[in-house]
Amino acid sequence: MKFASYLMSWWLLFMFAQTTFAQTRPPLQLQFVHQQTLEPLANVTILLNGQPAGSSDVNGAATINNIKEKDKLTFSHIGFELASWEADNRATYTVAMIPLPNQMEQVVVIGYGVQKKSNVTTAISSIKAEQLENMPVVRVENSLQGRISGVNITTSSGQPGAPATVRVRGITTIGNSNPLYIVDGVQIEGGIEFLNQADIASIEVMKDAAAASIYGARGANGVILVTTKRGVKGKTSVNYNGYQATQAPWKKLDLLNAREYATLVNEAYAASNQGLRFPDVASLGEGTDWQKEIFNDNAKMRNHELSLASGGEKSTYFTSFGYFQQDGIVATSNSQFERITLRFNSTHKISDRIEFGNNIGYTRIQSVGVGTNSEWGSPLNRAINIDPITPLVERDPAKYNMAPYNNPNIIKTPGGFPYGISGLVTSEILNPVAALQTNETINFSDKIVANAYIDAEILKGLKFRSSIGADLAFWGTETFLPVFYLNATNQRVRNQYTRESNRGLFWLWENTLSYQTTLNNHSFTVLAGTSAQKNKGLTQAGAVDNIPVTRLKDASLGFNVPRADRNFWGGEYLNTLSSLFGRFIYSYEDKYLLSATVRRDGSSRFGSNNKYGVFPSVSAGWILSRESFFESVTPIQFLKLRGSWAVAGNDRIADFQYLATVGSGRDYTFGMPSAIFTGVSPNRLSNPDLKWEETSQLNIGMDVQFLRHFNASIDWFHKKTSDMLLEIAVPAFVGNAGPIGNIATLENRGFEFELGYNQQIGEVQLSLNGNFSTIQNKITYLGDDKEFLPGQTYGPQGLDITRTQIGHAFGSFFGLRTDGIFQNQQEVDNYKDKDGNVIQPNAKPGDLRFVDLNGDGIIDNNDRTIIGNPTPKFTYGFTAQAKWKNFDLMVFGQGIQGNDVMNLIRRFDLPMANWTKHALNRWIGEGSTNEHPRMTISDPNKNYSQSSDFFLEDGSYFRIKTIQLGYQLPQSITRKAGIQKARVYVMANNLLTFTKYRGFDPEIGGDSFGVDRGIYPQPRAFFLGLNLGF
Amino acid sequence: MKKSIYIIAICIVASACSKSFLELTPRGTELEDNFYQNEEQVFQGLVAVYDVMQWGNSGGYTMKMPLLTTASDEAHAGGSDASDQPAWVAYDNFTLDPFRGPQYGLWQRNFTGVYRANLLLEKIELVKDKLDPTFLDRVSAEAKFLRAFFYFDLVRFFRNIPLITKSLAPSEMYNQEQVDPNLVYQLIEEDLKAAINVLPVSVPVEETGRLTKGAAQALFGKMLLFKMDNSRMAEAAAVLREVNTSSVYRLLDNYGDIFNPDNAFHTESILEISHTTLAGWGDWGWINGSDGNVAPQFIGPADYNGPTYSAGWGFCPISMDLVNAMQGDPRFEHTIIDGNALKLSGATYTERYQNTDYFIKKYAPVTAYRSTIGNVELNWPINEIEIRLADTYLLEAEALVRSGGDQSRANDLLNAVRNRVGLGDKVATIENIMEERHLELATEGHRFFDLVRTGMASTVLGPLGFLPNKHEILPIPQQEIDITKGVLKQNNY
């Protein structure tokens, strides 16, 4: 930079000297250079007083005749700021064109190669390292949230290290909809939490099938390509990034205190004609604040990353070390995540034509976790539902010497007092603090992802590449269940220690041959390749009972316990994929673009009848802005139309589904003393014709740059998934489960819009990026026999709460419709069917009025219908960045709109469970409310014991996800310390969330998608961070 | 140049699709075609047929003892509320319909048993020249017994069922029609007769729980009595007499010992379904894998805290009808838990839906047998006695009376049952025998079918909602009618 400005001033000085002595007006000689590289710039369009006046030649030079002083010259070039100059008396002038950031000349990674963004004809979104640097996240997928259109990221919970549900253009299949992750060419098994964010150079998301279909049978759910960093030639840099953060819940629920609770319970008893449960309400006071006992308002998080990048003539290196540790905001002792990452990437030029390189990453993760969204006793679910009257710790000797506290296995505080046991709320709703001491679980994982490649240029333009990659992982869990007594139904009289270890090895060998040439204006790139991969692994696990320890840290499988107290189990998995693929990219004058790919995959997961699948794609683009008829000075600088159609597959099914296998575990007991004998029978009926799920997708899109500072991408797509794997229903009298067959179909349609703005205004550099996506998901066929597939259930009654039903979105909410509350007996009596029968004879004033959908005069399961959708109608996000002098500010917000959340945080099957303060708005008399039914213990109208839209809430939210303010210390100061760059920043995560949702957090991903069973909320965190460059 | 092309060629050839690379065989599991080749494998196939007998959950909880006790006048459904186990509630108050009730679970369970038995019988045919004929004969007899056992349940619960005697080809799966129930009875009879000819009179101790000749004879007699074909009552009496006079069976001296879990497979037990804690099961998603009995968990008092028993879920509270009928009967204390008495001794429990404060004692969750491994709820090691000697005594007596046979033997049989608990003699009339069955076999799952087969159901169960010519049998599961596109016809529902 310094050198460039020096050169510039020299040029200007030189020219000024030349021109002052000119007498007659010769033609003006213009020279165009790239402001940063100083390379000559061809094809710069020149306007003289608004009229076309030619363009620069290959050497960046142009001559303008008949120039006068004060003439207005305007210069434009794709990807550069518009420049203008008022002519003076100079005869030569050099124009340094300032490149626009985010421009079309960027290179994006496509499968097995790279392509200029301007020439891409498929739907690919890309994120570069610079965009990630200011946004620390633990898991790489979270950095995509709100950043890219068409990708919906829903964090499954706020537990440290919790994965996110990633859906590229909606739910593609009723099976496994997770996208394919490829890191440096290696397919990743399991999640990508092993990646250190600072190691990432770019992330590309292949959204349409044409982009993904080069990955054939694995591409239907979208492909996320991650490329890690490399060293740069001639430059050595050392970087340190670190932060410390403190986290707290951003919201606590307003639960009833003991007095309010007792009041409502008394009311419920009275409504069921029972006497007062709590005669002296006032004496109960506030009671126990269980949330306080379980939440941590100062949970720590820390991150340190150190990297070295270096490059010489022949070799480059990038190496890094990262350490990350996070405490959870819920039950911190049992909810933690720690990660250590190491990386070594290098490239070596062996000769002019041969390059060798490798990428090696090692990651170690240790974590402990609690249940995050479960009615079966996650700590938060317990804290919400347990009554506030039960004390945290029972200190009253009159009580703790009596049952149940006299049980020898009771859990006690270090001080020797027993933890309180609720006599009011039972089942899984235990004292959450006591229960945390009865389950110690550690998850561990060691993972190495590595690849090595060789690139050889055989002839000019003809390149061969061979790449070998591997993902070797060791992971498992250790669990210790001590002896305990928590309540009558939750106790253990013998301890148990379990350790499960897994080993997985995935390897991949790919060879590609590519040829690139340009003949006149025709440019060709042809690629052909082969790929073979194998994925194998095993599990071994053991458990010992009744060992002489009380803590996990002392537990061992080595204790010599009797055979009957030992258990051992394990298993293996294995699958292979072998593929041929090719791609043809053609462009004419860089204006007309055409691309086609085909991949043929063979998989061990399918039988000989359908072992191979072929996945074609075709896409085309037209860069209108390069046409001569496209007026060069219009508000539009770049315009490309593109369209694609392709088929991709999904082979994410269990191994050997096509084979008729027998399985054990159909056991029976014989003998005295009794012994279990192994029984074996066929697992299910078999289907040798099993084949791939296929997703075809049509995509029409447009990329545009306009008004110099804006760029936008618009995409519309329609994708259809067919042959989805589903069990073929057979009558139960057949006696075994039906085979897996290719049956179901679904569709997704959507619209995506990305808009960016970049401009330097005075000393402020401003950049704004926004995106908006819609998605419409619809199940179209589930087989001749099925109208729906069952989905999520709730509680011990197994209430159906979601369904995947034809004509509706995947996993839609299912239940009765309500129509307000009966305000008086007359309303109950007047609610009649067409024959004059009272529809809800058991209802009382204050009960919910259910809609008799089928008109049969009774309310039952046949009146249930689809009542809501957990998938948002649209999602959006924006990032605003501003730089002024040494300060920088970034605001990132993200939101979803039009989805429902089912609020099931209260265990309605336990009538004595606590309520939130919202229940204080219950119906208490005619006209009191039409929202919340009356209190009742017996609940004869089943207000609370069946799924209905009473439990649905609007799950829309907008979240200020990140605000960051940074300050770069002046170099004059840092230079003295040998530091190139020193930046400090403060940051807040999840600072503000705007939502009408009444639970902890409207963002509910994972297995319990859209159903709040007391979700572990995401923390609000405040960071203090430091970036150093040497 | 040449060298690099050579290297490339090797790379491409080596990594290109080689067929064997994609042809894998699974580990840890056998292919059906390669299995059933030796005695061990054939026996494992047999164990899988036995396995279905102990299932408690197959499309809803369908443990026969508590379910049939609920259906009869002996107990209510109970649980947390009417929506806890709606299928049980529907059977209890006869609000069954094609969608609601225990039919799907019972249908699936018994047809699964039939499938496994059919498959095994076919596989035995394939190896009959290779394996020891004595071994195969016994396995075959057991498979036939079990097939008869499952069909007997199917015909009792549904009457109109398809009769499947082989594993079905895909083309046959959707067009099986219901048959005349007599054809089902005929198959049961053939299977049981074949079993009677082969099965041993008793088994060595390590084989305890495997089927015996006596079990087959008892089931045959029970089947004939259920059919209520008066022309065959003498035959029923004769086959039951063989059981009742067999040297291996004897009434226990002490009535209270019959359902003492310490006392499994005693001399009064003829057909007993075994359960164990040994699996230490913990998978709520596949409850049948446990080999434990989940019924005790259901019937125990909810949240119980006190001596002797462990907390259950409060299902099947005993009806006041049974409590009153048993007042003064010496078997009361061994049949019914008096919750009020427990409360007086300091115990507490939660009163749940339809609470009467009386609970089933015969399969109660006794703390001493609580599993120490796995989920307590799924691992109760408490066996189910399907047929015991007092049952066959009374059945023989009934058959004798109905066939005009030896009345004094009928009296002796009835009074052997009565005298054992200190009750005086009665004359063996049908009425007295049925009354004795009511009290002697209370809550063991016999009462509902006794009421149905003798035509007493509408009188006794009518007040509870029972309609004659309807509720004797369950609806055919609507799912089955839908999936066969109406090939299966609904019962009178």
Short mmCIF file of N, CA and C in Angstrom, two decimals, chain A residues 604-611 653-661 682-693 723-730 736-744, chain B residues 31-33 170 173-174:
data_model
loop_
_atom_site.label_atom_id
_atom_site.label_comp_id
_atom_site.label_asym_id
_atom_site.label_seq_id
_atom_site.Cartn_x
_atom_site.Cartn_y
_atom_site.Cartn_z
N SER A 604 -22.54 -49.50 -1.86
CA SER A 604 -22.77 -50.80 -1.21
C SER A 604 -24.11 -50.84 -0.51
N ARG A 605 -24.75 -49.69 -0.38
CA ARG A 605 -26.01 -49.67 0.36
C ARG A 605 -27.17 -50.21 -0.45
N PHE A 606 -26.91 -50.45 -1.73
CA PHE A 606 -28.00 -50.92 -2.58
C PHE A 606 -27.64 -52.26 -3.20
N GLY A 607 -28.67 -53.03 -3.48
CA GLY A 607 -28.47 -54.37 -4.01
C GLY A 607 -28.14 -54.35 -5.48
N SER A 608 -27.84 -55.52 -6.02
CA SER A 608 -27.35 -55.58 -7.40
C SER A 608 -28.40 -55.09 -8.39
N ASN A 609 -29.68 -55.09 -8.01
CA ASN A 609 -30.70 -54.61 -8.94
C ASN A 609 -30.60 -53.12 -9.20
N ASN A 610 -30.08 -52.39 -8.23
CA ASN A 610 -30.02 -50.93 -8.36
C ASN A 610 -28.77 -50.38 -7.73
N LYS A 611 -27.66 -50.97 -8.03
CA LYS A 611 -26.44 -50.56 -7.34
C LYS A 611 -25.94 -49.18 -7.80
N ILE A 653 -28.97 -43.78 4.15
CA ILE A 653 -29.86 -44.77 4.76
C ILE A 653 -28.98 -45.77 5.49
N ALA A 654 -29.59 -46.60 6.28
CA ALA A 654 -28.82 -47.59 7.00
C ALA A 654 -28.22 -48.59 6.01
N ASP A 655 -27.11 -49.18 6.40
CA ASP A 655 -26.46 -50.16 5.54
C ASP A 655 -27.31 -51.43 5.41
N PHE A 656 -27.17 -52.07 4.28
CA PHE A 656 -27.73 -53.42 4.05
C PHE A 656 -29.24 -53.52 4.19
N GLN A 657 -29.91 -52.41 3.90
CA GLN A 657 -31.38 -52.45 3.99
C GLN A 657 -31.98 -53.38 2.94
N TYR A 658 -31.25 -53.61 1.87
CA TYR A 658 -31.82 -54.41 0.78
C TYR A 658 -31.72 -55.90 1.05
N LEU A 659 -30.91 -56.27 2.04
CA LEU A 659 -30.70 -57.69 2.31
C LEU A 659 -31.72 -58.22 3.31
N ALA A 660 -32.03 -59.51 3.19
CA ALA A 660 -32.86 -60.15 4.19
C ALA A 660 -31.94 -60.65 5.29
N THR A 661 -31.93 -59.93 6.39
CA THR A 661 -31.05 -60.32 7.49
C THR A 661 -31.87 -60.80 8.67
N PRO A 682 -36.06 -62.99 11.32
CA PRO A 682 -35.77 -61.98 10.31
C PRO A 682 -36.08 -60.58 10.83
N ASN A 683 -35.20 -59.64 10.51
CA ASN A 683 -35.39 -58.28 11.00
C ASN A 683 -36.61 -57.62 10.41
N ARG A 684 -36.74 -57.77 9.13
CA ARG A 684 -37.92 -57.23 8.46
C ARG A 684 -37.99 -57.90 7.11
N LEU A 685 -39.07 -57.70 6.41
CA LEU A 685 -39.15 -58.22 5.06
C LEU A 685 -38.14 -57.44 4.22
N SER A 686 -37.61 -58.06 3.19
CA SER A 686 -36.53 -57.42 2.44
C SER A 686 -37.02 -56.92 1.09
N ASN A 687 -36.27 -55.97 0.55
CA ASN A 687 -36.61 -55.40 -0.75
C ASN A 687 -35.33 -55.28 -1.57
N PRO A 688 -35.05 -56.26 -2.43
CA PRO A 688 -33.80 -56.21 -3.21
C PRO A 688 -33.79 -55.09 -4.24
N ASP A 689 -34.93 -54.45 -4.49
CA ASP A 689 -35.00 -53.39 -5.51
C ASP A 689 -34.76 -51.99 -4.96
N LEU A 690 -34.32 -51.93 -3.72
CA LEU A 690 -34.11 -50.63 -3.09
C LEU A 690 -33.17 -49.76 -3.94
N LYS A 691 -33.50 -48.49 -4.10
CA LYS A 691 -32.62 -47.59 -4.84
C LYS A 691 -32.57 -46.21 -4.19
N TRP A 692 -31.88 -45.29 -4.87
CA TRP A 692 -31.59 -43.97 -4.31
C TRP A 692 -32.85 -43.10 -4.24
N GLU A 693 -32.85 -42.25 -3.25
CA GLU A 693 -33.78 -41.13 -3.30
C GLU A 693 -33.24 -40.13 -4.30
N ASP A 723 -39.02 -40.96 -4.61
CA ASP A 723 -38.48 -42.26 -4.19
C ASP A 723 -37.91 -42.21 -2.78
N MET A 724 -38.51 -41.38 -1.95
CA MET A 724 -38.01 -41.32 -0.58
C MET A 724 -38.27 -42.64 0.11
N LEU A 725 -37.31 -43.00 0.94
CA LEU A 725 -37.36 -44.31 1.57
C LEU A 725 -38.36 -44.31 2.71
N LEU A 726 -39.19 -45.28 2.66
CA LEU A 726 -40.22 -45.41 3.68
C LEU A 726 -40.50 -46.89 3.82
N GLU A 727 -40.91 -47.27 5.00
CA GLU A 727 -41.29 -48.67 5.16
C GLU A 727 -42.55 -48.90 4.32
N ILE A 728 -42.52 -49.94 3.52
CA ILE A 728 -43.72 -50.30 2.76
C ILE A 728 -44.68 -50.94 3.76
N ALA A 729 -45.83 -50.35 3.90
CA ALA A 729 -46.75 -50.87 4.91
C ALA A 729 -47.29 -52.22 4.46
N VAL A 730 -47.21 -53.17 5.34
CA VAL A 730 -47.86 -54.45 5.08
C VAL A 730 -48.84 -54.67 6.22
N ASN A 736 -44.39 -59.37 10.30
CA ASN A 736 -43.09 -58.73 10.43
C ASN A 736 -43.18 -57.35 9.79
N ALA A 737 -42.21 -56.52 10.14
CA ALA A 737 -42.23 -55.16 9.59
C ALA A 737 -42.03 -55.21 8.07
N GLY A 738 -42.70 -54.32 7.37
CA GLY A 738 -42.60 -54.27 5.92
C GLY A 738 -41.20 -53.86 5.49
N PRO A 739 -40.85 -54.14 4.24
CA PRO A 739 -39.53 -53.76 3.76
C PRO A 739 -39.44 -52.26 3.54
N ILE A 740 -38.21 -51.78 3.45
CA ILE A 740 -37.99 -50.39 3.09
C ILE A 740 -38.11 -50.27 1.57
N GLY A 741 -38.89 -49.32 1.11
CA GLY A 741 -39.08 -49.15 -0.33
C GLY A 741 -38.97 -47.70 -0.73
N ASN A 742 -38.92 -47.47 -2.02
CA ASN A 742 -38.84 -46.10 -2.55
C ASN A 742 -40.25 -45.62 -2.80
N ILE A 743 -40.76 -44.77 -1.95
CA ILE A 743 -42.18 -44.45 -2.00
C ILE A 743 -42.49 -42.97 -2.10
N ALA A 744 -42.10 -42.25 -1.08
CA ALA A 744 -42.73 -40.95 -0.85
C ALA A 744 -42.11 -39.83 -1.70
N LEU B 31 -27.50 -63.56 7.25
CA LEU B 31 -28.50 -63.47 6.20
C LEU B 31 -29.52 -64.58 6.40
N GLU B 32 -30.75 -64.24 6.11
CA GLU B 32 -31.82 -65.22 6.36
C GLU B 32 -31.56 -66.52 5.61
N ASP B 33 -31.06 -66.40 4.39
CA ASP B 33 -30.85 -67.60 3.57
C ASP B 33 -29.78 -68.52 4.13
N PRO B 170 -44.91 -61.50 -1.29
CA PRO B 170 -45.45 -60.14 -1.42
C PRO B 170 -46.81 -60.10 -2.11
N MET B 173 -49.80 -60.72 0.34
CA MET B 173 -49.88 -60.00 1.61
C MET B 173 -51.15 -59.18 1.79
N TYR B 174 -51.75 -58.78 0.69
CA TYR B 174 -52.86 -57.85 0.84
C TYR B 174 -54.22 -58.50 0.55
#
